[in-house]
Amino acid sequence: MKIKSAEFLMSNSNVIKAPKDRIPEYAFIGRSNVGKSSLINMLMERKDLAKISGKPGKTQLINHFKINDEWFLVDLPGYGYAQISKKKRTIFQYFIENYFKEREQLVCTFVLIDSRHDPQKIDIEFMHFLGENQIPFCLVFTKADKLGNSKLDQQIASYKKKLLSSWETLPVTFLTSSATKLGRKEFLDFIDGVNQDVAKDFK
Ligand code: GTP
Ligand code: MG
């Protein structure tokens, strides 16, 4: 798929205020600092479309981008960021959960995992939340450039093995690096395919 346009539309904390267009939507979620905003910029080949930071907790709202005038891409805040207050965390959980439960246009969620990390409870729990709510998701391993090839293969194989202890099948997975653009074509081709599959539901 060719990216002809990528436009930031709005940030908000309530799904009710999200754009109303009936077009397919894709959300990016994962632990804080995993590289959600960087991946969006890499896919769109835009440096500052989504805001990036070395410090966790940069993205704090639901951010809508409209791509090729045909689909939405959504940058979400990271979960598992210990530095925020308990009150703020509760509010955050509420608005993110609400987003996933209410957003009818959502056709696929990308759960991002840092390739260097072993399975973490918070990610596994989040995937179960998606499963329980019948929200389709893919797994995206990020920051692949930070590991050598054999270590990378080993990490991903052990991650998948762990998932298979509680899921019957594995989700579609992608291996990406925002630094080297690894995985860009596969990712965009996948979205293109889903857009075509769901087109009839959005007429
Ligand atoms: P929050 O908005 O805080 O939840 O974080 P995020 O998941 O959006 O992460 P963000 O894209 O802001 O990236 C966090 C840090 O990781 C930044 O310093 C990025 O430059 C770095 N980073 C992200 N992706 C990659 C990658 O593929 N390779 C390398 N080497 N660094 C990356
Ligand atoms: Mg971010």
XYZ file of C-alpha atoms and ligand atoms in Angstrom:
236
model
C 0.000 0.000 0.000
C 1.200 3.455 -0.833
C 0.747 6.198 1.767
C -0.655 9.190 -0.062
C -1.745 11.181 2.978
C -1.480 10.972 6.751
C -3.303 13.620 8.706
C -3.550 14.180 12.468
C -7.204 14.745 13.356
C -7.655 14.994 17.122
C -6.656 13.942 20.619
C -9.206 13.202 23.296
C -9.868 11.192 26.422
C -13.362 10.032 25.579
C -14.271 7.621 22.822
C -17.625 9.389 22.400
C -15.781 12.394 20.972
C -13.742 10.358 18.470
C -14.293 11.021 14.745
C -17.537 9.605 13.436
C -16.526 8.534 9.901
C -17.494 4.949 9.130
C -14.054 3.766 7.980
C -11.840 0.921 9.281
C -9.719 1.750 12.313
C -6.444 0.254 13.608
C -5.181 0.880 17.153
C -1.653 0.698 18.540
C -1.273 -0.297 22.177
C 1.427 -1.702 24.465
C 3.620 -0.823 27.406
C 4.821 2.713 27.717
C 8.018 3.322 25.706
C 7.604 0.152 23.586
C 7.677 2.270 20.416
C 4.029 2.791 19.390
C 4.410 6.382 18.253
C 7.748 5.627 16.542
C 6.197 2.752 14.615
C 3.371 4.975 13.393
C 5.895 7.527 12.133
C 7.959 4.802 10.487
C 4.921 3.334 8.705
C 3.805 6.762 7.519
C 7.373 7.868 6.710
C 6.811 11.005 8.742
C 9.183 12.135 11.462
C 6.851 13.984 13.781
C 3.343 12.820 12.980
C 3.008 11.046 16.348
C 4.885 12.511 19.311
C 7.844 10.463 20.554
C 9.876 10.635 23.734
C 12.722 8.814 25.434
C 10.712 9.147 28.650
C 7.780 6.759 29.180
C 4.298 8.233 29.373
C 4.560 10.591 26.393
C 1.253 9.688 24.723
C -1.587 10.353 27.165
C -4.686 10.602 24.992
C -6.471 8.785 22.177
C -4.928 10.240 18.999
C -6.677 9.813 15.670
C -4.881 9.981 12.329
C -6.629 9.644 8.976
C -4.648 7.776 6.341
C -5.214 8.024 2.572
C -8.636 9.439 3.471
C -9.671 5.786 3.839
C -8.763 4.478 7.284
C -7.936 5.570 10.826
C -4.818 4.857 12.729
C -4.939 5.403 16.498
C -2.018 6.079 18.809
C -2.897 5.194 22.391
C -1.141 5.832 25.709
C 1.049 3.043 27.032
C 0.005 0.875 29.926
C 2.183 -0.242 32.809
C 3.771 3.122 33.439
C 4.594 3.055 37.158
C 5.309 6.762 37.544
C 1.747 8.024 37.206
C -0.516 8.499 40.232
C -3.044 5.845 41.174
C -5.934 8.205 40.440
C -4.618 8.986 36.976
C -4.035 5.294 36.281
C -7.659 4.473 37.122
C -8.924 7.212 34.814
C -6.582 5.987 32.125
C -7.723 2.381 32.437
C -11.306 3.488 32.231
C -10.933 5.500 29.054
C -8.783 2.911 27.301
C -11.121 0.052 28.201
C -14.034 2.144 27.066
C -12.305 2.889 23.793
C -11.893 -0.824 23.075
C -15.402 -1.733 24.122
C -17.196 1.085 22.319
C -15.299 1.784 19.138
C -17.314 0.083 16.423
C -14.954 0.984 13.574
C -12.028 -0.841 15.217
C -11.071 -3.766 12.974
C -7.667 -4.698 14.371
C -5.495 -3.839 17.361
C -1.728 -4.069 17.265
C -0.257 -5.111 20.602
C 3.376 -4.031 20.664
C 6.019 -5.981 22.544
C 9.674 -4.983 22.940
C 11.639 -7.794 21.216
C 14.183 -7.765 24.044
C 11.706 -8.539 26.795
C 10.371 -11.847 28.081
C 6.580 -12.125 28.370
C 5.269 -9.692 30.973
C 2.122 -10.189 33.009
C 0.606 -6.873 31.977
C 0.861 -7.692 28.238
C -0.540 -11.175 28.681
C -3.422 -9.770 30.741
C -4.110 -7.155 28.117
C -4.285 -9.790 25.374
C -6.771 -11.708 27.519
C -8.848 -8.559 27.915
C -8.941 -8.230 24.119
C -9.792 -11.915 23.727
C -12.622 -11.732 26.268
C -14.088 -8.779 24.415
C -13.653 -10.430 21.013
C -11.366 -7.712 19.735
C -9.054 -9.033 16.985
C -5.389 -8.316 17.561
C -1.958 -8.873 16.054
C 1.339 -9.017 17.874
C 4.118 -6.650 16.884
C 7.669 -7.157 18.096
C 9.447 -3.789 18.145
C 13.046 -2.535 18.326
C 14.377 -5.547 16.413
C 17.532 -3.538 15.635
C 18.524 -3.760 19.299
C 19.215 -7.521 19.154
C 21.395 -9.729 16.986
C 19.588 -12.143 14.653
C 20.055 -15.330 16.635
C 19.083 -13.724 19.955
C 16.062 -12.189 18.210
C 14.889 -15.549 16.841
C 15.342 -17.111 20.241
C 13.366 -14.374 22.050
C 10.466 -14.533 19.616
C 10.298 -18.317 19.652
C 10.179 -18.365 23.444
C 7.543 -15.623 23.474
C 5.308 -17.580 21.107
C 5.794 -20.734 23.137
C 4.622 -18.951 26.261
C 1.514 -17.666 24.433
C 0.668 -21.154 23.251
C 0.411 -22.242 26.876
C -2.823 -20.245 27.155
C -4.009 -19.694 23.546
C -4.873 -22.386 21.034
C -3.528 -20.422 18.088
C -1.083 -17.588 17.735
C -2.129 -14.185 16.446
C -0.577 -12.802 13.259
C 2.840 -11.474 14.257
C 5.148 -8.803 12.821
C 8.783 -8.103 13.467
C 9.610 -4.407 13.195
C 12.224 -1.759 13.731
C 11.443 1.920 13.477
C 15.168 2.575 13.158
C 15.712 0.342 10.080
C 12.105 0.241 8.711
C 12.104 -3.534 9.077
C 8.581 -4.914 8.649
C 7.092 -1.809 7.007
C 5.942 -3.467 3.798
C 4.439 -6.545 5.521
C 2.607 -4.307 7.954
C 1.081 -2.040 5.317
C 0.206 -4.992 3.076
C -1.620 -6.576 5.996
C -3.671 -3.419 6.604
C -4.407 -3.191 2.894
C -5.710 -6.779 2.938
C -7.910 -6.166 5.989
C -9.264 -2.962 4.439
C -10.347 -4.969 1.416
C -11.828 -7.770 3.539
C -13.954 -5.401 5.609
C -14.919 -2.996 2.805
C -18.405 -4.528 2.454
C -19.121 -3.925 6.180
C -18.376 -0.233 5.811
C -20.653 0.501 2.860
P 4.460 6.200 25.208
O 3.799 7.192 24.317
O 5.198 6.824 26.351
O 3.547 5.109 25.665
O 5.665 5.476 24.376
P 5.636 4.855 22.898
O 5.285 3.412 22.987
O 4.827 5.686 21.971
O 7.197 4.922 22.509
P 7.933 5.976 21.567
O 7.587 5.738 20.141
O 7.750 7.345 22.124
O 9.458 5.474 21.707
C 10.107 5.354 22.979
C 11.614 5.381 22.779
O 12.047 4.203 22.079
C 12.128 6.556 21.963
O 13.344 6.981 22.523
C 12.331 5.968 20.567
O 13.312 6.633 19.817
C 12.776 4.545 20.913
N 12.406 3.586 19.842
C 11.160 3.339 19.390
N 11.168 2.395 18.420
C 12.471 2.048 18.231
C 13.128 1.110 17.367
O 12.545 0.402 16.537
N 14.494 1.024 17.492
C 15.196 1.751 18.386
N 16.503 1.580 18.438
N 14.600 2.654 19.212
C 13.259 2.800 19.149
Mg 3.578 7.246 22.323
